[in-house]
Amino acid sequence: MARFGSRQKWLASGAAALLLCAASALAEPPSFANGTPLPNFSSTEYGWLAVDDELKPMMEGPRPIRADPKHPYFGNQSGLQPTFRVSDTSNPILTDWARERMRPGNEETIKGKFPYSFQAHCMPGGIPGQLLGIFEPVYFAQTKDLVLMMWQRDHVARHIHMNREHSKNVKPSWYGESVGHYEGTWLVVDTIGLSTQAPMDNWRTPHSDKLHVVERYHLVDDGETLEAIITIEDPIAFTAPLTVYQHWRKTKLPMIEVSCSENNISYYGDKDNLASVAPTADKPDF
């Protein structure tokens, strides 16, 4: 039986309207005070679809988490029998604190239990985890004081407050507190106050409340590709800052209504092997 939480109902209608209202203010491309055009990622006619569900390494520096060599990972598009992700906890970027928190998940996965995935569980992805959602595009709306990143799935909205400082006391939340500014053709976003409930990636890499993420967005390939260079710092989970990148390709389709938690049953038919019922709300959040 289909189940549709009231929270999703409110978001589906309200978020789409919010995108249209914000985008309507962009009849003319935004610009700096001197008239120089700002990088423009927003449109009601197209969005951006993530190219990969993994953070990609830079040419130099520490490497992001990948599969345990003893348990190779093959995704659905590999042409091989898909496998579950068993994380390589020997990666030197991880502290002992992080390794200990990743070990139980690895052990359960090796035994055959379906590992945690924010997309499969219809949960928020956090930052940078939400940037790895490959099934639904993200849409931008840019105004003078606010940039919205809005994912089609569940119409999740992330608010980036422009040209202001972080709050003195930030209450942790799924997407934290993001403040941004422009540097030439780049949108730079600084985020703190991220809830520890959301892993950093699809390898279930944990983080502490000290997580600090800086994203730098710009357009490449004549505006057909959006790129973000992401620097992740967490002195509790990582032994050094990690710089990675992500790409999105332009998808020329308007946003549609999508509810992840409709018909929210386990893909595997085993409620003990996967949270078979996605979280729903019995009343609106606002």
PDB file of C-alpha atoms in Angstrom:
ATOM      1  CA  MET A   1       0.000   0.000   0.000  1.00  0.00           C
ATOM      2  CA  ALA A   2       1.316   3.439  -0.854  1.00  0.00           C
ATOM      3  CA  ARG A   3       2.148   5.641   2.090  1.00  0.00           C
ATOM      4  CA  PHE A   4       2.768   9.337   1.641  1.00  0.00           C
ATOM      5  CA  GLY A   5       3.892  11.320   4.693  1.00  0.00           C
ATOM      6  CA  SER A   6       2.325  14.762   5.088  1.00  0.00           C
ATOM      7  CA  ARG A   7       5.798  16.254   5.236  1.00  0.00           C
ATOM      8  CA  GLN A   8       6.427  15.067   1.674  1.00  0.00           C
ATOM      9  CA  LYS A   9       3.056  16.432   0.527  1.00  0.00           C
ATOM     10  CA  TRP A  10       3.868  19.885   1.839  1.00  0.00           C
ATOM     11  CA  LEU A  11       7.366  19.843   0.382  1.00  0.00           C
ATOM     12  CA  ALA A  12       6.217  18.660  -3.040  1.00  0.00           C
ATOM     13  CA  SER A  13       3.862  21.606  -3.507  1.00  0.00           C
ATOM     14  CA  GLY A  14       5.714  24.283  -1.542  1.00  0.00           C
ATOM     15  CA  ALA A  15       9.201  23.609  -2.857  1.00  0.00           C
ATOM     16  CA  ALA A  16       8.179  23.684  -6.512  1.00  0.00           C
ATOM     17  CA  ALA A  17       6.366  26.981  -5.947  1.00  0.00           C
ATOM     18  CA  LEU A  18       9.406  28.383  -4.149  1.00  0.00           C
ATOM     19  CA  LEU A  19      11.657  27.498  -7.084  1.00  0.00           C
ATOM     20  CA  LEU A  20       9.315  29.215  -9.537  1.00  0.00           C
ATOM     21  CA  CYS A  21       9.058  32.341  -7.378  1.00  0.00           C
ATOM     22  CA  ALA A  22      12.805  32.582  -6.941  1.00  0.00           C
ATOM     23  CA  ALA A  23      13.477  31.913 -10.610  1.00  0.00           C
ATOM     24  CA  SER A  24      10.937  34.557 -11.641  1.00  0.00           C
ATOM     25  CA  ALA A  25      13.217  37.131 -10.036  1.00  0.00           C
ATOM     26  CA  LEU A  26      15.900  36.090 -12.520  1.00  0.00           C
ATOM     27  CA  ALA A  27      14.430  37.456 -15.729  1.00  0.00           C
ATOM     28  CA  GLU A  28      17.775  39.186 -16.111  1.00  0.00           C
ATOM     29  CA  PRO A  29      20.920  37.201 -15.209  1.00  0.00           C
ATOM     30  CA  PRO A  30      22.300  38.312 -11.812  1.00  0.00           C
ATOM     31  CA  SER A  31      25.387  40.492 -11.875  1.00  0.00           C
ATOM     32  CA  PHE A  32      27.979  42.105  -9.626  1.00  0.00           C
ATOM     33  CA  ALA A  33      27.608  45.766  -8.641  1.00  0.00           C
ATOM     34  CA  ASN A  34      29.946  46.699 -11.506  1.00  0.00           C
ATOM     35  CA  GLY A  35      27.675  44.966 -14.027  1.00  0.00           C
ATOM     36  CA  THR A  36      29.828  41.866 -14.532  1.00  0.00           C
ATOM     37  CA  PRO A  37      27.527  38.826 -14.897  1.00  0.00           C
ATOM     38  CA  LEU A  38      27.537  36.318 -12.065  1.00  0.00           C
ATOM     39  CA  PRO A  39      27.898  32.607 -12.824  1.00  0.00           C
ATOM     40  CA  ASN A  40      24.347  31.553 -13.574  1.00  0.00           C
ATOM     41  CA  PHE A  41      23.357  27.972 -12.719  1.00  0.00           C
ATOM     42  CA  SER A  42      19.618  28.514 -12.365  1.00  0.00           C
ATOM     43  CA  SER A  43      16.694  27.808 -14.666  1.00  0.00           C
ATOM     44  CA  THR A  44      13.155  26.447 -14.510  1.00  0.00           C
ATOM     45  CA  GLU A  45      13.830  24.632 -17.800  1.00  0.00           C
ATOM     46  CA  TYR A  46      16.885  22.573 -16.868  1.00  0.00           C
ATOM     47  CA  GLY A  47      18.632  21.063 -13.874  1.00  0.00           C
ATOM     48  CA  TRP A  48      21.875  19.238 -13.147  1.00  0.00           C
ATOM     49  CA  LEU A  49      22.244  15.469 -12.840  1.00  0.00           C
ATOM     50  CA  ALA A  50      25.214  14.056 -10.909  1.00  0.00           C
ATOM     51  CA  VAL A  51      27.600  12.079 -13.100  1.00  0.00           C
ATOM     52  CA  ASP A  52      28.895   9.776 -10.351  1.00  0.00           C
ATOM     53  CA  ASP A  53      27.873   8.625  -6.876  1.00  0.00           C
ATOM     54  CA  GLU A  54      31.424   8.851  -5.534  1.00  0.00           C
ATOM     55  CA  LEU A  55      33.617  11.792  -4.616  1.00  0.00           C
ATOM     56  CA  LYS A  56      36.364  11.868  -7.232  1.00  0.00           C
ATOM     57  CA  PRO A  57      40.027  12.367  -6.284  1.00  0.00           C
ATOM     58  CA  MET A  58      42.184  15.282  -7.367  1.00  0.00           C
ATOM     59  CA  MET A  59      45.483  14.713  -9.171  1.00  0.00           C
ATOM     60  CA  GLU A  60      47.402  15.084  -5.908  1.00  0.00           C
ATOM     61  CA  GLY A  61      46.690  14.773  -2.206  1.00  0.00           C
ATOM     62  CA  PRO A  62      44.784  12.276  -0.027  1.00  0.00           C
ATOM     63  CA  ARG A  63      42.393   9.890  -1.715  1.00  0.00           C
ATOM     64  CA  PRO A  64      38.699   9.483  -0.841  1.00  0.00           C
ATOM     65  CA  ILE A  65      37.333   6.201   0.510  1.00  0.00           C
ATOM     66  CA  ARG A  66      36.898   3.345  -1.922  1.00  0.00           C
ATOM     67  CA  ALA A  67      36.284  -0.417  -1.719  1.00  0.00           C
ATOM     68  CA  ASP A  68      38.194  -2.814   0.500  1.00  0.00           C
ATOM     69  CA  PRO A  69      40.564  -4.599  -1.938  1.00  0.00           C
ATOM     70  CA  LYS A  70      39.387  -7.913  -0.513  1.00  0.00           C
ATOM     71  CA  HIS A  71      35.788  -7.051  -1.400  1.00  0.00           C
ATOM     72  CA  PRO A  72      35.698  -5.368  -4.835  1.00  0.00           C
ATOM     73  CA  TYR A  73      32.703  -3.188  -5.553  1.00  0.00           C
ATOM     74  CA  PHE A  74      30.712  -3.406  -8.785  1.00  0.00           C
ATOM     75  CA  GLY A  75      27.819  -1.028  -9.326  1.00  0.00           C
ATOM     76  CA  ASN A  76      24.660  -1.559 -11.346  1.00  0.00           C
ATOM     77  CA  GLN A  77      26.228  -0.106 -14.487  1.00  0.00           C
ATOM     78  CA  SER A  78      29.459  -2.094 -14.353  1.00  0.00           C
ATOM     79  CA  GLY A  79      28.206  -4.929 -16.548  1.00  0.00           C
ATOM     80  CA  LEU A  80      29.125  -7.374 -13.781  1.00  0.00           C
ATOM     81  CA  GLN A  81      27.183  -8.881 -10.905  1.00  0.00           C
ATOM     82  CA  PRO A  82      26.572  -5.909  -8.562  1.00  0.00           C
ATOM     83  CA  THR A  83      28.021  -6.096  -5.067  1.00  0.00           C
ATOM     84  CA  PHE A  84      27.529  -4.130  -1.873  1.00  0.00           C
ATOM     85  CA  ARG A  85      29.999  -1.520  -0.699  1.00  0.00           C
ATOM     86  CA  VAL A  86      32.587  -2.709   1.839  1.00  0.00           C
ATOM     87  CA  SER A  87      34.693   0.310   2.794  1.00  0.00           C
ATOM     88  CA  ASP A  88      38.493   0.334   2.846  1.00  0.00           C
ATOM     89  CA  THR A  89      39.182   1.314   6.444  1.00  0.00           C
ATOM     90  CA  SER A  90      42.946   1.123   5.847  1.00  0.00           C
ATOM     91  CA  ASN A  91      42.821   4.436   3.969  1.00  0.00           C
ATOM     92  CA  PRO A  92      45.321   6.727   5.763  1.00  0.00           C
ATOM     93  CA  ILE A  93      42.873   9.642   5.619  1.00  0.00           C
ATOM     94  CA  LEU A  94      40.830   7.943   8.370  1.00  0.00           C
ATOM     95  CA  THR A  95      41.506   8.364  12.068  1.00  0.00           C
ATOM     96  CA  ASP A  96      41.114   5.464  14.474  1.00  0.00           C
ATOM     97  CA  TRP A  97      37.879   7.103  15.625  1.00  0.00           C
ATOM     98  CA  ALA A  98      36.438   6.856  12.099  1.00  0.00           C
ATOM     99  CA  ARG A  99      37.706   3.306  11.520  1.00  0.00           C
ATOM    100  CA  GLU A 100      35.990   2.028  14.649  1.00  0.00           C
ATOM    101  CA  ARG A 101      32.684   3.505  13.545  1.00  0.00           C
ATOM    102  CA  MET A 102      32.947   2.039  10.062  1.00  0.00           C
ATOM    103  CA  ARG A 103      33.896  -1.480  11.136  1.00  0.00           C
ATOM    104  CA  PRO A 104      30.424  -2.698  12.282  1.00  0.00           C
ATOM    105  CA  GLY A 105      28.819  -1.613   8.999  1.00  0.00           C
ATOM    106  CA  ASN A 106      31.489  -3.430   7.026  1.00  0.00           C
ATOM    107  CA  GLU A 107      31.047  -6.590   9.060  1.00  0.00           C
ATOM    108  CA  GLU A 108      27.280  -6.577   8.563  1.00  0.00           C
ATOM    109  CA  THR A 109      27.677  -5.966   4.818  1.00  0.00           C
ATOM    110  CA  ILE A 110      30.121  -8.872   4.467  1.00  0.00           C
ATOM    111  CA  LYS A 111      27.541 -11.078   6.173  1.00  0.00           C
ATOM    112  CA  GLY A 112      24.999 -10.093   3.538  1.00  0.00           C
ATOM    113  CA  LYS A 113      23.049  -7.305   5.210  1.00  0.00           C
ATOM    114  CA  PHE A 114      22.057  -4.475   2.887  1.00  0.00           C
ATOM    115  CA  PRO A 115      24.277  -1.480   3.808  1.00  0.00           C
ATOM    116  CA  TYR A 116      22.910   1.929   4.658  1.00  0.00           C
ATOM    117  CA  SER A 117      22.183   4.172   1.676  1.00  0.00           C
ATOM    118  CA  PHE A 118      20.492   7.531   2.120  1.00  0.00           C
ATOM    119  CA  GLN A 119      18.820   7.181  -1.284  1.00  0.00           C
ATOM    120  CA  ALA A 120      17.484   3.665  -0.664  1.00  0.00           C
ATOM    121  CA  HIS A 121      16.229   4.700   2.783  1.00  0.00           C
ATOM    122  CA  CYS A 122      14.642   7.972   1.583  1.00  0.00           C
ATOM    123  CA  MET A 123      16.743   9.917   4.066  1.00  0.00           C
ATOM    124  CA  PRO A 124      18.513  13.282   3.762  1.00  0.00           C
ATOM    125  CA  GLY A 125      22.040  12.935   2.395  1.00  0.00           C
ATOM    126  CA  GLY A 126      23.709  15.751   4.301  1.00  0.00           C
ATOM    127  CA  ILE A 127      26.701  17.594   2.890  1.00  0.00           C
ATOM    128  CA  PRO A 128      28.686  16.456   0.963  1.00  0.00           C
ATOM    129  CA  GLY A 129      26.656  13.209   0.784  1.00  0.00           C
ATOM    130  CA  GLN A 130      23.640  14.807  -0.921  1.00  0.00           C
ATOM    131  CA  LEU A 131      25.911  15.810  -3.816  1.00  0.00           C
ATOM    132  CA  LEU A 132      26.229  12.099  -4.653  1.00  0.00           C
ATOM    133  CA  GLY A 133      22.552  11.481  -5.371  1.00  0.00           C
ATOM    134  CA  ILE A 134      22.540  10.309  -8.990  1.00  0.00           C
ATOM    135  CA  PHE A 135      18.853   9.458  -9.520  1.00  0.00           C
ATOM    136  CA  GLU A 136      17.299  12.916  -9.533  1.00  0.00           C
ATOM    137  CA  PRO A 137      18.617  16.290 -10.768  1.00  0.00           C
ATOM    138  CA  VAL A 138      19.286  19.358  -8.648  1.00  0.00           C
ATOM    139  CA  TYR A 139      17.973  22.798  -9.619  1.00  0.00           C
ATOM    140  CA  PHE A 140      19.338  26.202  -8.642  1.00  0.00           C
ATOM    141  CA  ALA A 141      17.602  29.501  -7.933  1.00  0.00           C
ATOM    142  CA  GLN A 142      19.912  32.484  -7.355  1.00  0.00           C
ATOM    143  CA  THR A 143      18.887  35.771  -5.783  1.00  0.00           C
ATOM    144  CA  LYS A 144      20.899  38.560  -4.209  1.00  0.00           C
ATOM    145  CA  ASP A 145      20.658  37.221  -0.666  1.00  0.00           C
ATOM    146  CA  LEU A 146      19.951  33.529  -1.174  1.00  0.00           C
ATOM    147  CA  VAL A 147      20.911  30.630  -3.422  1.00  0.00           C
ATOM    148  CA  LEU A 148      18.645  27.575  -3.346  1.00  0.00           C
ATOM    149  CA  MET A 149      19.800  24.114  -4.329  1.00  0.00           C
ATOM    150  CA  MET A 150      16.677  21.999  -4.750  1.00  0.00           C
ATOM    151  CA  TRP A 151      16.743  18.288  -5.526  1.00  0.00           C
ATOM    152  CA  GLN A 152      13.853  16.849  -7.498  1.00  0.00           C
ATOM    153  CA  ARG A 153      13.613  13.798  -5.220  1.00  0.00           C
ATOM    154  CA  ASP A 154      11.387  14.820  -2.312  1.00  0.00           C
ATOM    155  CA  HIS A 155      12.042  18.449  -3.313  1.00  0.00           C
ATOM    156  CA  VAL A 156      14.792  18.738  -0.739  1.00  0.00           C
ATOM    157  CA  ALA A 157      15.844  22.395  -0.456  1.00  0.00           C
ATOM    158  CA  ARG A 158      19.236  23.594   0.715  1.00  0.00           C
ATOM    159  CA  HIS A 159      19.587  27.293   1.598  1.00  0.00           C
ATOM    160  CA  ILE A 160      22.864  29.123   0.925  1.00  0.00           C
ATOM    161  CA  HIS A 161      22.886  32.559   2.543  1.00  0.00           C
ATOM    162  CA  MET A 162      24.917  35.054   0.566  1.00  0.00           C
ATOM    163  CA  ASN A 163      27.418  37.650   1.747  1.00  0.00           C
ATOM    164  CA  ARG A 164      27.024  37.131   5.488  1.00  0.00           C
ATOM    165  CA  GLU A 165      28.940  35.463   8.290  1.00  0.00           C
ATOM    166  CA  HIS A 166      28.119  32.205  10.037  1.00  0.00           C
ATOM    167  CA  SER A 167      25.887  32.434  13.101  1.00  0.00           C
ATOM    168  CA  LYS A 168      27.644  32.490  16.463  1.00  0.00           C
ATOM    169  CA  ASN A 169      25.779  29.413  17.654  1.00  0.00           C
ATOM    170  CA  VAL A 170      24.830  27.022  14.864  1.00  0.00           C
ATOM    171  CA  LYS A 171      22.312  24.316  15.673  1.00  0.00           C
ATOM    172  CA  PRO A 172      23.228  21.071  13.834  1.00  0.00           C
ATOM    173  CA  SER A 173      20.931  20.124  10.968  1.00  0.00           C
ATOM    174  CA  TRP A 174      20.931  17.756   7.989  1.00  0.00           C
ATOM    175  CA  TYR A 175      22.346  20.377   5.611  1.00  0.00           C
ATOM    176  CA  GLY A 176      24.034  22.599   8.155  1.00  0.00           C
ATOM    177  CA  GLU A 177      24.412  26.348   7.834  1.00  0.00           C
ATOM    178  CA  SER A 178      25.758  27.376   4.436  1.00  0.00           C
ATOM    179  CA  VAL A 179      27.036  30.856   3.630  1.00  0.00           C
ATOM    180  CA  GLY A 180      28.252  31.783   0.181  1.00  0.00           C
ATOM    181  CA  HIS A 181      29.863  34.423  -1.999  1.00  0.00           C
ATOM    182  CA  TYR A 182      31.082  34.783  -5.562  1.00  0.00           C
ATOM    183  CA  GLU A 183      34.693  34.846  -6.649  1.00  0.00           C
ATOM    184  CA  GLY A 184      34.657  35.741 -10.330  1.00  0.00           C
ATOM    185  CA  THR A 185      32.974  32.844 -12.132  1.00  0.00           C
ATOM    186  CA  TRP A 186      32.873  30.683  -9.002  1.00  0.00           C
ATOM    187  CA  LEU A 187      30.184  30.263  -6.346  1.00  0.00           C
ATOM    188  CA  VAL A 188      31.940  29.487  -3.053  1.00  0.00           C
ATOM    189  CA  VAL A 189      29.901  27.840  -0.270  1.00  0.00           C
ATOM    190  CA  ASP A 190      31.118  27.365   3.319  1.00  0.00           C
ATOM    191  CA  THR A 191      29.109  24.927   5.466  1.00  0.00           C
ATOM    192  CA  ILE A 192      29.275  24.031   9.173  1.00  0.00           C
ATOM    193  CA  GLY A 193      26.782  22.704  11.727  1.00  0.00           C
ATOM    194  CA  LEU A 194      26.146  19.394   9.953  1.00  0.00           C
ATOM    195  CA  SER A 195      24.253  16.621  11.699  1.00  0.00           C
ATOM    196  CA  THR A 196      26.376  13.556  12.402  1.00  0.00           C
ATOM    197  CA  GLN A 197      23.452  11.327  11.380  1.00  0.00           C
ATOM    198  CA  ALA A 198      24.344  11.638   7.678  1.00  0.00           C
ATOM    199  CA  PRO A 199      27.546   9.903   6.492  1.00  0.00           C
ATOM    200  CA  MET A 200      29.901  11.893   4.284  1.00  0.00           C
ATOM    201  CA  ASP A 201      29.584   9.579   1.284  1.00  0.00           C
ATOM    202  CA  ASN A 202      28.118   6.331  -0.022  1.00  0.00           C
ATOM    203  CA  TRP A 203      30.921   4.414   1.718  1.00  0.00           C
ATOM    204  CA  ARG A 204      29.299   5.367   5.037  1.00  0.00           C
ATOM    205  CA  THR A 205      32.284   7.479   6.121  1.00  0.00           C
ATOM    206  CA  PRO A 206      31.326   9.060   9.458  1.00  0.00           C
ATOM    207  CA  HIS A 207      32.037  12.583  10.611  1.00  0.00           C
ATOM    208  CA  SER A 208      31.972  14.544  13.837  1.00  0.00           C
ATOM    209  CA  ASP A 209      30.304  17.834  14.687  1.00  0.00           C
ATOM    210  CA  LYS A 210      33.575  19.503  13.634  1.00  0.00           C
ATOM    211  CA  LEU A 211      32.926  18.797   9.944  1.00  0.00           C
ATOM    212  CA  HIS A 212      33.641  21.817   7.743  1.00  0.00           C
ATOM    213  CA  VAL A 213      32.907  21.686   4.004  1.00  0.00           C
ATOM    214  CA  VAL A 214      33.842  24.276   1.372  1.00  0.00           C
ATOM    215  CA  GLU A 215      32.413  23.859  -2.144  1.00  0.00           C
ATOM    216  CA  ARG A 216      33.500  25.850  -5.196  1.00  0.00           C
ATOM    217  CA  TYR A 217      31.042  25.643  -8.129  1.00  0.00           C
ATOM    218  CA  HIS A 218      31.686  26.748 -11.705  1.00  0.00           C
ATOM    219  CA  LEU A 219      30.588  25.918 -15.254  1.00  0.00           C
ATOM    220  CA  VAL A 220      32.728  24.012 -17.746  1.00  0.00           C
ATOM    221  CA  ASP A 221      32.203  22.533 -21.251  1.00  0.00           C
ATOM    222  CA  ASP A 222      30.541  25.717 -22.535  1.00  0.00           C
ATOM    223  CA  GLY A 223      28.016  25.650 -19.714  1.00  0.00           C
ATOM    224  CA  GLU A 224      26.903  22.060 -20.284  1.00  0.00           C
ATOM    225  CA  THR A 225      28.638  20.723 -17.152  1.00  0.00           C
ATOM    226  CA  LEU A 226      28.650  21.973 -13.567  1.00  0.00           C
ATOM    227  CA  GLU A 227      31.746  21.213 -11.516  1.00  0.00           C
ATOM    228  CA  ALA A 228      32.337  21.497  -7.774  1.00  0.00           C
ATOM    229  CA  ILE A 229      35.700  21.281  -6.064  1.00  0.00           C
ATOM    230  CA  ILE A 230      35.034  20.248  -2.466  1.00  0.00           C
ATOM    231  CA  THR A 231      37.355  20.531   0.515  1.00  0.00           C
ATOM    232  CA  ILE A 232      36.381  18.485   3.564  1.00  0.00           C
ATOM    233  CA  GLU A 233      37.928  19.027   6.994  1.00  0.00           C
ATOM    234  CA  ASP A 234      37.170  17.103  10.169  1.00  0.00           C
ATOM    235  CA  PRO A 235      39.995  16.720  12.702  1.00  0.00           C
ATOM    236  CA  ILE A 236      38.080  13.963  14.498  1.00  0.00           C
ATOM    237  CA  ALA A 237      37.413  11.771  11.439  1.00  0.00           C
ATOM    238  CA  PHE A 238      40.217  12.715   9.022  1.00  0.00           C
ATOM    239  CA  THR A 239      43.974  12.928   9.480  1.00  0.00           C
ATOM    240  CA  ALA A 240      44.208  15.728   6.894  1.00  0.00           C
ATOM    241  CA  PRO A 241      41.933  17.893   4.751  1.00  0.00           C
ATOM    242  CA  LEU A 242      40.486  16.028   1.761  1.00  0.00           C
ATOM    243  CA  THR A 243      39.904  17.820  -1.562  1.00  0.00           C
ATOM    244  CA  VAL A 244      37.723  16.068  -4.157  1.00  0.00           C
ATOM    245  CA  TYR A 245      35.393  17.032  -6.989  1.00  0.00           C
ATOM    246  CA  GLN A 246      32.003  16.216  -8.480  1.00  0.00           C
ATOM    247  CA  HIS A 247      30.404  16.834 -11.888  1.00  0.00           C
ATOM    248  CA  TRP A 248      26.786  17.329 -12.967  1.00  0.00           C
ATOM    249  CA  ARG A 249      25.599  17.320 -16.560  1.00  0.00           C
ATOM    250  CA  LYS A 250      22.838  19.646 -17.719  1.00  0.00           C
ATOM    251  CA  THR A 251      19.501  17.898 -18.097  1.00  0.00           C
ATOM    252  CA  LYS A 252      17.038  19.988 -20.082  1.00  0.00           C
ATOM    253  CA  LEU A 253      13.889  19.003 -18.258  1.00  0.00           C
ATOM    254  CA  PRO A 254      11.772  21.000 -15.784  1.00  0.00           C
ATOM    255  CA  MET A 255      11.357  19.757 -12.231  1.00  0.00           C
ATOM    256  CA  ILE A 256       8.611  17.211 -11.645  1.00  0.00           C
ATOM    257  CA  GLU A 257       7.077  16.018  -8.390  1.00  0.00           C
ATOM    258  CA  VAL A 258       8.819  12.944  -6.969  1.00  0.00           C
ATOM    259  CA  SER A 259       8.231  11.345  -3.568  1.00  0.00           C
ATOM    260  CA  CYS A 260      10.872   8.834  -2.548  1.00  0.00           C
ATOM    261  CA  SER A 261       8.769   7.397   0.256  1.00  0.00           C
ATOM    262  CA  GLU A 262       5.683   6.586  -1.806  1.00  0.00           C
ATOM    263  CA  ASN A 263       5.305   2.791  -1.921  1.00  0.00           C
ATOM    264  CA  ASN A 264       8.135   2.719   0.580  1.00  0.00           C
ATOM    265  CA  ILE A 265       8.752  -1.007   0.931  1.00  0.00           C
ATOM    266  CA  SER A 266      12.053  -2.829   1.011  1.00  0.00           C
ATOM    267  CA  TYR A 267      13.520  -3.661  -2.363  1.00  0.00           C
ATOM    268  CA  TYR A 268      14.535  -6.979  -0.805  1.00  0.00           C
ATOM    269  CA  GLY A 269      11.306  -7.834   0.988  1.00  0.00           C
ATOM    270  CA  ASP A 270      13.099  -8.259   4.311  1.00  0.00           C
ATOM    271  CA  LYS A 271      12.404  -5.628   6.932  1.00  0.00           C
ATOM    272  CA  ASP A 272      15.341  -6.869   9.013  1.00  0.00           C
ATOM    273  CA  ASN A 273      17.712  -6.514   6.061  1.00  0.00           C
ATOM    274  CA  LEU A 274      16.663  -2.981   5.129  1.00  0.00           C
ATOM    275  CA  ALA A 275      14.543  -0.368   6.855  1.00  0.00           C
ATOM    276  CA  SER A 276      11.446  -1.407   4.926  1.00  0.00           C
ATOM    277  CA  VAL A 277       9.339   1.578   5.915  1.00  0.00           C
ATOM    278  CA  ALA A 278      10.827   4.981   5.182  1.00  0.00           C
ATOM    279  CA  PRO A 279      10.253   7.670   7.831  1.00  0.00           C
ATOM    280  CA  THR A 280       6.984   9.565   7.446  1.00  0.00           C
ATOM    281  CA  ALA A 281       5.406  12.377   9.407  1.00  0.00           C
ATOM    282  CA  ASP A 282       1.899  12.420  10.823  1.00  0.00           C
ATOM    283  CA  LYS A 283       1.702  16.247  10.724  1.00  0.00           C
ATOM    284  CA  PRO A 284       3.357  19.056   8.745  1.00  0.00           C
ATOM    285  CA  ASP A 285       6.633  20.545   9.988  1.00  0.00           C
ATOM    286  CA  PHE A 286       5.217  24.050   9.506  1.00  0.00           C
TER     287      PHE A 286
END
